[in-house]
CSV table of C-alpha atoms and ligand atoms in Angstrom, one decimal:
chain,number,residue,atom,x,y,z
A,50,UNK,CA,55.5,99.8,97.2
A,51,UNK,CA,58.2,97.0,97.3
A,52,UNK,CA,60.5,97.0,94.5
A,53,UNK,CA,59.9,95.0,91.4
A,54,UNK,CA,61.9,91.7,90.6
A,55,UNK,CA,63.6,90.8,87.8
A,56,UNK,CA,65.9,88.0,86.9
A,57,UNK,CA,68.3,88.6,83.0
A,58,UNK,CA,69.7,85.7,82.0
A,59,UNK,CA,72.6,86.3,79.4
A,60,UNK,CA,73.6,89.5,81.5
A,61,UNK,CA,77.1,90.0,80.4
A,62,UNK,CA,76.2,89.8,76.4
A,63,UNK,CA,74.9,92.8,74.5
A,64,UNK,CA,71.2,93.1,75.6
A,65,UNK,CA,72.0,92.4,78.7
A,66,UNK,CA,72.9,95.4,80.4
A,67,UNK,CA,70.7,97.7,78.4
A,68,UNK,CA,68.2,96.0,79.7
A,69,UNK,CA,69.5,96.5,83.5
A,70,UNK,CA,70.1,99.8,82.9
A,71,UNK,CA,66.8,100.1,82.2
A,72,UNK,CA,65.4,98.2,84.9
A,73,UNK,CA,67.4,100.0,87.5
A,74,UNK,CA,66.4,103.1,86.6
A,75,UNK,CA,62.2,102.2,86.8
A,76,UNK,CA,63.4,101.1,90.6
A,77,UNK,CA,64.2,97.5,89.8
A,78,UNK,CA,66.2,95.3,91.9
A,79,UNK,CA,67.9,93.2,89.6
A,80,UNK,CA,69.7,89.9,89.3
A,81,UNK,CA,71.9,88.4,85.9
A,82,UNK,CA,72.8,85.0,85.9
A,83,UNK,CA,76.4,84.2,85.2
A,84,UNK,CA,77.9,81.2,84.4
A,85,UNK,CA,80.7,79.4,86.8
A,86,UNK,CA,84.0,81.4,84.6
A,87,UNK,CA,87.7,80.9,86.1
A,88,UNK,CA,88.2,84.5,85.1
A,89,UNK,CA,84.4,86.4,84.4
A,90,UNK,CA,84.5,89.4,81.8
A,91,UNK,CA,82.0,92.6,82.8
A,92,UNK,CA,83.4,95.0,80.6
A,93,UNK,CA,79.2,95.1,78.4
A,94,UNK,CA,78.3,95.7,82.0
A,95,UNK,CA,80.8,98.1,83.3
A,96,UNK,CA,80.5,99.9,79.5
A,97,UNK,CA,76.7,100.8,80.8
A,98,UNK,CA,78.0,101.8,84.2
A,99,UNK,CA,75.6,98.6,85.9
A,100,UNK,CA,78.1,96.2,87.4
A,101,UNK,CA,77.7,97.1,90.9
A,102,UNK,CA,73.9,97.5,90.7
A,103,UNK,CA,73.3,94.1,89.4
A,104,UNK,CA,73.3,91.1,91.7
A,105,UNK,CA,74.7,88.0,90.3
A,106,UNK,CA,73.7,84.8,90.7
A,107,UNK,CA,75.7,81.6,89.3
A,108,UNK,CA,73.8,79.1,87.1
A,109,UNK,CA,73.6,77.5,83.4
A,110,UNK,CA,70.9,77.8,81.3
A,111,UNK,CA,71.2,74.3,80.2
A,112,UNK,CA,71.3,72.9,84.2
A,113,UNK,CA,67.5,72.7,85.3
A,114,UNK,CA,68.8,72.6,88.9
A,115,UNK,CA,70.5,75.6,88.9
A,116,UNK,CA,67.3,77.5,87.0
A,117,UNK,CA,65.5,75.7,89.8
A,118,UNK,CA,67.0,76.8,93.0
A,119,UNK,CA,67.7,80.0,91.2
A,120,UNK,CA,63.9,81.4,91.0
A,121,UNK,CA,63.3,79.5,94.1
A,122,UNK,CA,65.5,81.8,95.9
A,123,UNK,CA,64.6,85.2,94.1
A,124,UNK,CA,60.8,84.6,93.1
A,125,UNK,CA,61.2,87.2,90.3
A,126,UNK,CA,58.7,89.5,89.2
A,127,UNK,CA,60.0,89.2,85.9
A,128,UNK,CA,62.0,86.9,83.9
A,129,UNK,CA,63.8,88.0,80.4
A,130,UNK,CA,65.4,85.2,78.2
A,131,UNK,CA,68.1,86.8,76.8
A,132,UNK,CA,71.0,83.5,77.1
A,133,UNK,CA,71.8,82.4,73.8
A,134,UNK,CA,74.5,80.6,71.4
A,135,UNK,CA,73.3,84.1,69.6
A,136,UNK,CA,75.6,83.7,66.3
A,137,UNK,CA,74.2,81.9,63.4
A,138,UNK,CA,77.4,81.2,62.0
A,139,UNK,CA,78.5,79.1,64.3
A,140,UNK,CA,75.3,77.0,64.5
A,141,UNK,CA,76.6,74.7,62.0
A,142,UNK,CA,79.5,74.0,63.5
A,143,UNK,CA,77.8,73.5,67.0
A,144,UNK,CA,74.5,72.6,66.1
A,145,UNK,CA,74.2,70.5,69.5
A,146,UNK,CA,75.7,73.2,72.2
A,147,UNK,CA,73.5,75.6,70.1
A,148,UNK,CA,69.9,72.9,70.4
A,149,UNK,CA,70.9,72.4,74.2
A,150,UNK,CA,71.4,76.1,75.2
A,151,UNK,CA,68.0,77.6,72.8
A,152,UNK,CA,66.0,75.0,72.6
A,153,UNK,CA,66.7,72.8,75.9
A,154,UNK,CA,67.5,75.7,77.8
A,155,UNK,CA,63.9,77.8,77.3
A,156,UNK,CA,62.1,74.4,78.4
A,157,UNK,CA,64.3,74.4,81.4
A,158,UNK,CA,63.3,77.8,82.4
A,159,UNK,CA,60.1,77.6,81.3
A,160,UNK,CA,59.9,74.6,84.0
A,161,UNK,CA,61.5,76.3,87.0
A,162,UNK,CA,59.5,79.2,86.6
A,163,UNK,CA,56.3,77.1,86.3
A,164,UNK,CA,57.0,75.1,89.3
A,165,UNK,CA,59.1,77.9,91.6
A,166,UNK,CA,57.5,81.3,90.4
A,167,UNK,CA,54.0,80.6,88.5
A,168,UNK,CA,53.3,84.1,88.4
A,169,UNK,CA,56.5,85.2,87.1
A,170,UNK,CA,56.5,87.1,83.7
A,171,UNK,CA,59.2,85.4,81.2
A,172,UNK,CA,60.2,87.8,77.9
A,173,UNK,CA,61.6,85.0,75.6
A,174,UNK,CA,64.2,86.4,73.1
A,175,UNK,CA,63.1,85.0,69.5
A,176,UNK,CA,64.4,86.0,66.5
A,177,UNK,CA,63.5,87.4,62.8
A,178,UNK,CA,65.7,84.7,61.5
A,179,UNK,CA,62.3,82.4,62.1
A,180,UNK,CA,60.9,84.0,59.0
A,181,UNK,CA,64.0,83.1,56.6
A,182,UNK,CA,63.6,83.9,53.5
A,183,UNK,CA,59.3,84.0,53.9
A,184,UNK,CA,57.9,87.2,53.6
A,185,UNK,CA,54.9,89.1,52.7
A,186,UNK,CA,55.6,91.8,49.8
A,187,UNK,CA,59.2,92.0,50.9
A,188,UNK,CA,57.8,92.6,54.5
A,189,UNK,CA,58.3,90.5,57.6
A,190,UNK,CA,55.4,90.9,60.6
A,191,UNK,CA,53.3,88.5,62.6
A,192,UNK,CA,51.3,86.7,60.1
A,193,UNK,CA,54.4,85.3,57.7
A,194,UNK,CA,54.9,81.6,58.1
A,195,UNK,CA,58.3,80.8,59.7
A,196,UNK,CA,60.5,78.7,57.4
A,197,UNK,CA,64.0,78.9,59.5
A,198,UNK,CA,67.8,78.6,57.6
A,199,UNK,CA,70.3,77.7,59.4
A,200,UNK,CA,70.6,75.5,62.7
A,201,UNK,CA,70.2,78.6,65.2
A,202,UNK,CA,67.3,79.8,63.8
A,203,UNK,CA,65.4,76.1,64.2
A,204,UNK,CA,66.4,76.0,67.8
A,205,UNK,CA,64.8,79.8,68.2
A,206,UNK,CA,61.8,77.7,66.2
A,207,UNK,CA,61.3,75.0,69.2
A,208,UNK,CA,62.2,78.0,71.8
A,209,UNK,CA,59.2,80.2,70.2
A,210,UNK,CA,56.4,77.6,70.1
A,211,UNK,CA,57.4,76.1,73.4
A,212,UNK,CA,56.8,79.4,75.0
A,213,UNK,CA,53.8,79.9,73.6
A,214,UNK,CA,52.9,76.6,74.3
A,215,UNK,CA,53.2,76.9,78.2
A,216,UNK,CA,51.2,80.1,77.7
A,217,UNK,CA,48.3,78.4,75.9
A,218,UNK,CA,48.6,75.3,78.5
A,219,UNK,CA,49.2,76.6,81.7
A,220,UNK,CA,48.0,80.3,81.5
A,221,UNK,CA,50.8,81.4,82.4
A,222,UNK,CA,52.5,85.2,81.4
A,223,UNK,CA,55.0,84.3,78.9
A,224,UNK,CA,55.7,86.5,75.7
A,225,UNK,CA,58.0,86.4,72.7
A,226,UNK,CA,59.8,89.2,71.0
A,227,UNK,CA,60.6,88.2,67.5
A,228,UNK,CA,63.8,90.2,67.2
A,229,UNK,CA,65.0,92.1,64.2
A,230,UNK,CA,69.1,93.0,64.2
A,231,UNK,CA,69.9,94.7,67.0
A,232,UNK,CA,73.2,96.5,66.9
A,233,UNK,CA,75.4,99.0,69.5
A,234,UNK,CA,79.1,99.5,71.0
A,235,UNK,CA,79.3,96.6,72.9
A,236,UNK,CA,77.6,94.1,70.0
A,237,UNK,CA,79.7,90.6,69.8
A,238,UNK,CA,82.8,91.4,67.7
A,239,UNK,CA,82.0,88.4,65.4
A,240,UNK,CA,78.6,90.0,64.3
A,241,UNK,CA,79.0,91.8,60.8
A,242,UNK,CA,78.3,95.4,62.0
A,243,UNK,CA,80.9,95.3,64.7
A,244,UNK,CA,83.3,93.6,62.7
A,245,UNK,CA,82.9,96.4,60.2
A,246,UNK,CA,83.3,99.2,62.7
A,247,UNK,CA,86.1,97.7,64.4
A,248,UNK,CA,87.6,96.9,61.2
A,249,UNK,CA,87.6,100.5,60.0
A,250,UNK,CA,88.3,102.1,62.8
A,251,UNK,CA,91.5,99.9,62.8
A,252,UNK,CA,92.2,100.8,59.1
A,253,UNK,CA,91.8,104.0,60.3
A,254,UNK,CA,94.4,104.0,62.9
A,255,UNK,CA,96.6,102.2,60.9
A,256,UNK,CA,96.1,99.2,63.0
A,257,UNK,CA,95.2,96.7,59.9
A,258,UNK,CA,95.0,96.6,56.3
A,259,UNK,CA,92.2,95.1,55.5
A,260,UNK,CA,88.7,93.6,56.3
A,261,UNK,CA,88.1,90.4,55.6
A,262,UNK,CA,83.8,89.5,55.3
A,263,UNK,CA,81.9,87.2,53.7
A,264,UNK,CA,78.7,88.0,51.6
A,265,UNK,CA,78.2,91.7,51.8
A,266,UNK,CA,75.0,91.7,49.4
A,267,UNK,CA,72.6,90.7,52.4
A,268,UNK,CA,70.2,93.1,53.6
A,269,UNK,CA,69.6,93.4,57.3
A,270,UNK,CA,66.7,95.9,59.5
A,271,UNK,CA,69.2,97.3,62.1
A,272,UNK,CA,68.3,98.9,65.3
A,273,UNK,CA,69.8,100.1,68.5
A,274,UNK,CA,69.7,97.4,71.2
A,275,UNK,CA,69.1,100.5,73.9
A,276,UNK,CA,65.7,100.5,72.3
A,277,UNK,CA,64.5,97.1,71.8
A,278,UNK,CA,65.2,96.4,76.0
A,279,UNK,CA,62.4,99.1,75.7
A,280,UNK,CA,60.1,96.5,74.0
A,281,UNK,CA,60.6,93.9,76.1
A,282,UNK,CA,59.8,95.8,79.0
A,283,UNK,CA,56.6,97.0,77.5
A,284,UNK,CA,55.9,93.6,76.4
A,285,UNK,CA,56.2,92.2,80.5
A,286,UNK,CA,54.0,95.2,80.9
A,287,UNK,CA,50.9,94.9,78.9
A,288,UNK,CA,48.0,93.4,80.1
A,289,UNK,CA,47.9,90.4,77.8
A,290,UNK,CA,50.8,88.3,77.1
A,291,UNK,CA,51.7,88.0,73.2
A,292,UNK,CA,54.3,87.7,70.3
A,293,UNK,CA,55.5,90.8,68.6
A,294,UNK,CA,57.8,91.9,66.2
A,295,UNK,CA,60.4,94.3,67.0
A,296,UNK,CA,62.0,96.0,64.2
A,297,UNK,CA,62.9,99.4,62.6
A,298,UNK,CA,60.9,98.7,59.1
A,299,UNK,CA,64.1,99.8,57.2
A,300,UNK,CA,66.4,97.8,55.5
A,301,UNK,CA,70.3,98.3,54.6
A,302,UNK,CA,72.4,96.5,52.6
A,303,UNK,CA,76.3,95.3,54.2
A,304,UNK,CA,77.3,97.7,51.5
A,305,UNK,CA,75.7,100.5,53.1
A,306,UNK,CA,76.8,99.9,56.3
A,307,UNK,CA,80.0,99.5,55.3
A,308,UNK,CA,79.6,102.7,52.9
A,309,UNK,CA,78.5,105.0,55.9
A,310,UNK,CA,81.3,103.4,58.5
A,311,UNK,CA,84.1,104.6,56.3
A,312,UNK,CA,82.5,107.8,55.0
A,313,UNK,CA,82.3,109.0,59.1
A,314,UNK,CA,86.4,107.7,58.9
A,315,UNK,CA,86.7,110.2,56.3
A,316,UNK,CA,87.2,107.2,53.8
A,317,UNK,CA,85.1,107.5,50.1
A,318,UNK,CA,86.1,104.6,48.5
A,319,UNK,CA,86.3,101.4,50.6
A,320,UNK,CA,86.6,99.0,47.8
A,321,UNK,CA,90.4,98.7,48.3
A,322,UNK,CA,90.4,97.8,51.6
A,323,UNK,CA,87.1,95.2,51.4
A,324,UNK,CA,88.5,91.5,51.1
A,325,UNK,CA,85.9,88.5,50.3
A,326,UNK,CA,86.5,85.0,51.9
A,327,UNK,CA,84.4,82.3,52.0
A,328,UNK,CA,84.9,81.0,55.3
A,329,UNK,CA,82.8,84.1,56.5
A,330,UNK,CA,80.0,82.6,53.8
A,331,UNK,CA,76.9,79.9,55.4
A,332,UNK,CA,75.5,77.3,53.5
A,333,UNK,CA,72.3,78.5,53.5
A,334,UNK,CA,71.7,82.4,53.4
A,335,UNK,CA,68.8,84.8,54.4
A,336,UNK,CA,69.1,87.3,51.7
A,337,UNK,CA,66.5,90.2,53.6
A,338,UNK,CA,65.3,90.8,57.1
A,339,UNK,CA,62.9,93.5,57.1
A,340,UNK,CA,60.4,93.5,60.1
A,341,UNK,CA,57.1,95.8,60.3
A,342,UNK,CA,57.1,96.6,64.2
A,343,UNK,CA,53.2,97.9,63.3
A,344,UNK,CA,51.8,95.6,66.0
A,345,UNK,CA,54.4,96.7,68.8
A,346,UNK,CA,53.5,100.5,67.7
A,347,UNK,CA,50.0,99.9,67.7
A,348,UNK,CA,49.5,97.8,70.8
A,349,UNK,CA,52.8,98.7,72.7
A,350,UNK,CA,53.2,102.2,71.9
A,351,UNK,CA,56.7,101.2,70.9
A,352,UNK,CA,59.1,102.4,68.2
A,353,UNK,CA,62.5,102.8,67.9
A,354,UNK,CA,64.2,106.2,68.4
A,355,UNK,CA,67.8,105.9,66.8
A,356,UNK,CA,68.3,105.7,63.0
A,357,UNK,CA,70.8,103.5,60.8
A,358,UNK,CA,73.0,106.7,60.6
A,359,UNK,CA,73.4,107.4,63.9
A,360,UNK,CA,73.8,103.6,65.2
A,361,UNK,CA,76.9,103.3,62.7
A,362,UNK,CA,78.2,106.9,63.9
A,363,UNK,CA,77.8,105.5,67.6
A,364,UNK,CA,79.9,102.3,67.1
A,365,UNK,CA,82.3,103.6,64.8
A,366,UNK,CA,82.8,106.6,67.4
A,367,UNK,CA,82.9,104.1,70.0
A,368,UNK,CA,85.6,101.6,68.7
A,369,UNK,CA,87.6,104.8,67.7
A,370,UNK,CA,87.8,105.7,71.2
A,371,UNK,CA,88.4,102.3,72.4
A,372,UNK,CA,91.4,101.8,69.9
A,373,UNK,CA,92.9,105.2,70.6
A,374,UNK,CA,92.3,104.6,74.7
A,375,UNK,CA,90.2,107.3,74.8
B,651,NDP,P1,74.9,87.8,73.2
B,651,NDP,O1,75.5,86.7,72.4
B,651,NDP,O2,75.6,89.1,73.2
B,651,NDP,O3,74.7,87.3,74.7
B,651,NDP,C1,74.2,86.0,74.9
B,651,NDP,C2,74.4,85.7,76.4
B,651,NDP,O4,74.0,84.4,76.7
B,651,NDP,C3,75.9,85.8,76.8
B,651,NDP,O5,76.0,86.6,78.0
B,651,NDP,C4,76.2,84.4,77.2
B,651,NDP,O6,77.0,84.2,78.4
B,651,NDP,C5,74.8,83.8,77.6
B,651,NDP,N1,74.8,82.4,77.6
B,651,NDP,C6,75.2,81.6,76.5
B,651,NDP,N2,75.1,80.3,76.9
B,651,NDP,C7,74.6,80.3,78.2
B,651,NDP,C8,74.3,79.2,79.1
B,651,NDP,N3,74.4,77.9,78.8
B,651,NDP,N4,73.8,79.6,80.3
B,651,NDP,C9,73.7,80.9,80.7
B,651,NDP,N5,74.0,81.9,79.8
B,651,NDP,C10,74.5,81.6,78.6
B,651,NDP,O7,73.4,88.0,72.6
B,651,NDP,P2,72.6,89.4,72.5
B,651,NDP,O8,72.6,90.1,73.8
B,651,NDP,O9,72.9,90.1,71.3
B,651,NDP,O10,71.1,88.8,72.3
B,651,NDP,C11,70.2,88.6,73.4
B,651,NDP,C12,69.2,87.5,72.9
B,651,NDP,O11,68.4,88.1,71.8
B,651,NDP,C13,69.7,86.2,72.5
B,651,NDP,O12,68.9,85.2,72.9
B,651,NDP,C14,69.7,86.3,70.9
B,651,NDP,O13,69.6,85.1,70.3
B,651,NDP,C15,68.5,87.1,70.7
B,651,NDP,N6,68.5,87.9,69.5
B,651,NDP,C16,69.4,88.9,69.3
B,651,NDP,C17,69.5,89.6,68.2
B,651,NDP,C18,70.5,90.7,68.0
B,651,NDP,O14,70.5,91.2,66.9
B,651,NDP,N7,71.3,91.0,69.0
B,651,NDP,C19,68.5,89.4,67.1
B,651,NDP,C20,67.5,88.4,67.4
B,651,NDP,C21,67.5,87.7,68.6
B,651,NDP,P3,78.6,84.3,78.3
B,651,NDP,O15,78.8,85.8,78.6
B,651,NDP,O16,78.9,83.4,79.5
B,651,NDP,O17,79.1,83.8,77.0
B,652,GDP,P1,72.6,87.6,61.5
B,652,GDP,O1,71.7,88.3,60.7
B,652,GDP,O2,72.1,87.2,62.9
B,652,GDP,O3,73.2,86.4,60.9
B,652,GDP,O4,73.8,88.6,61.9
B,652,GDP,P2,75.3,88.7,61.3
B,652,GDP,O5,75.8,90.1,61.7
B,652,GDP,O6,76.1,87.6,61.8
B,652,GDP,O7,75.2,88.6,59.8
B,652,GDP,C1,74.4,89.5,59.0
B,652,GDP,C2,74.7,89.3,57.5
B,652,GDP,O8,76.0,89.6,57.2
B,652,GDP,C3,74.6,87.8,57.1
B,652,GDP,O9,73.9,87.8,55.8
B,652,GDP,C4,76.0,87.3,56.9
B,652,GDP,O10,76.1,86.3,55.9
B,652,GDP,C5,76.6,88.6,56.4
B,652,GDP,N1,78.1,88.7,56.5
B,652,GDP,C6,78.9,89.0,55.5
B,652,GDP,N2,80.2,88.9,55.9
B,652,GDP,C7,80.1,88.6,57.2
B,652,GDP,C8,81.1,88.4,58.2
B,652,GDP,O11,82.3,88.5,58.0
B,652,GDP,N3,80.7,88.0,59.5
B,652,GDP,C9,79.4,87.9,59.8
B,652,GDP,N4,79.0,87.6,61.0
B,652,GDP,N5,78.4,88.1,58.8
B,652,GDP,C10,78.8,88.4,57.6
């Protein structure tokens, strides 16, 4: 049987090359899209071992030609979403970059594919951030109304119905994975977990002093990013295309996370070397993500392997290692 297709846009971030690994072991040839860089970084991609199994093509997310030619030239199977302006912090500073990239960007792709690929599959990587502050007894799942705070999560808002839009219009296979925190080694250093473990790990070392965060009273549902590329592959899988949420249906406070990154330094008591600044504060907060991933269980057969414990263990292990150039 002739290998399977797929196309990763947003190779060289964090989900990106789980998902390739993935891919390449079920057989997969597989291309990322890069942008044009004058000097390209691969170390997400060469961390999972995938660089010289990927193939990369050169386009923009934002550039409708280059999406066009693009799935012209491969005709993927598959098609998974993953380009972003990811952090929500820096959506109100670039509110437009962040609307042309999520928002802009999805319709472009959802475009090429519908006029180069029709038959193509397109995972579209949403967000829990839709929900905000909405929930259901504290719980977050398919049937809570989306009330979105802060500039990236309204761009995921246009991204989410548009996809579903094309689906309902044109029949076509396109699905959304409403994305809890996903965490791991090679997470973006400005994301609050990574800038904890880094941050201790340096304290550790003797590298720094201190850590500098903003509001550590938030409460996120954290998972391992090698197991929601799982999802989305199940999701491009199923016989009906659909929305689902993927999340662990456990919630942790910063504190907690910050509690059980020192405790595996050996460190008890944090407190002293926990700084507050407001600059790392947004104008608008979500105070508690907490998915139920029931449907993707029930209809998927999906759920996620590693616990909270051992994803801090694996990135505060990991940026040990880095720092001491293990
Ligand atoms: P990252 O920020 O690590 O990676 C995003 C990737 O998108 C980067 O490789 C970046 O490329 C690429 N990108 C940005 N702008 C463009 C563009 N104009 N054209 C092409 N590529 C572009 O995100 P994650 O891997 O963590 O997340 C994957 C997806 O899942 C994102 O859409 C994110 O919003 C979504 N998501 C993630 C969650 C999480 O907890 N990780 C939770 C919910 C949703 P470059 O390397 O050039 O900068
Ligand atoms: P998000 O859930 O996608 O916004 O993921 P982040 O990791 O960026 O933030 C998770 C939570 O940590 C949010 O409630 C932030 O306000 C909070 N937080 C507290 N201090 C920091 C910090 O220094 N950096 C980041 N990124 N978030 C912080």
């Amino acid at each position: 049987m002739a290998k399977k297709t797929a196309l990763i846009t947003g190779i060289l971030g964090q989900d990106g090359p789980y998902l390739a690994r993935l891919l390449l072991d079920k057989g997969y040839r597989v291309y990322g899209l890069i942008r044009r860089y004058s000097n390209p970084n691969f170390s997400n991609t060469d961390y999972l071992g995938v660089t010289s199994g990927i193939e990369f093509v050169t386009g923009d997310i934002t550039d409708e030609k280059s999406l066009m030619s693009i799935i012209k030239l491969i005709t993927p199977d598959e098609v998974y979403n993953l380009a972003a302006q990811s952090f929500v912090g820096v959506s109100w500073e670039q509110p437009k970059t962040t609307t042309e990239v999520n928002s802009l960007g999805v319709l472009y792709l959802l475009h090429a594919i519908r006029s180069a690929a029709p038959g193509a599959r397109l995972f579209q990587a949403s967000t829990g951030d839709l929900f905000g502050n909405n929930s259901v007894g504290g719980i977050q799942n398919e049937t809570v109304p989306f009330k979105p705070r802060s500039p990236y999560a309204v761009t995921k808002l246009y991204s989410y119905w548009m996809t579903v839009n094309f689906r309902e219009s044109y029949g076509m296979f396109c699905a959304n994975g409403i994305l809890f925190n996903h965490e791991s080694p090679i997470r973006g250093q400005e994301f609050v977990t990574r800038k904890i473990s880094t941050g201790a790990a340096k304290i550790k070392l003797g590298l720094a002093a201190e850590l500098i965060l903003g509001n550590i009273d938030t409460r996120r549902d954290w998972g391992f990013a090698g197991d929601y590329v799982e999802a989305m592959w199940l999701m491009l899988q199923h016989e009906r295309p659909d929305d689902y949420v993927i999340a662990t249906g456990e919630v942790h406070s910063i504190r907690e996370f910050l509690d059980t990154a020192f405790k595996r330094l050996g460190i008890d008591d944090w407190g002293g070397y926990v700084r507050y600044d407001s600059k790392f504060s947004r104008p608008t907060e979500v105070y508690t993500l907490l998915g139920s991933p029931e449907k993707a269980k029930k209809v998927l057969g999906w759920s996620p392997k590693l616990t909270f414990e051992a994803i801090v263990h694996m990135m505060v292990d990991a940026d040990i290692a880095r720092l001491s150039g293990c």
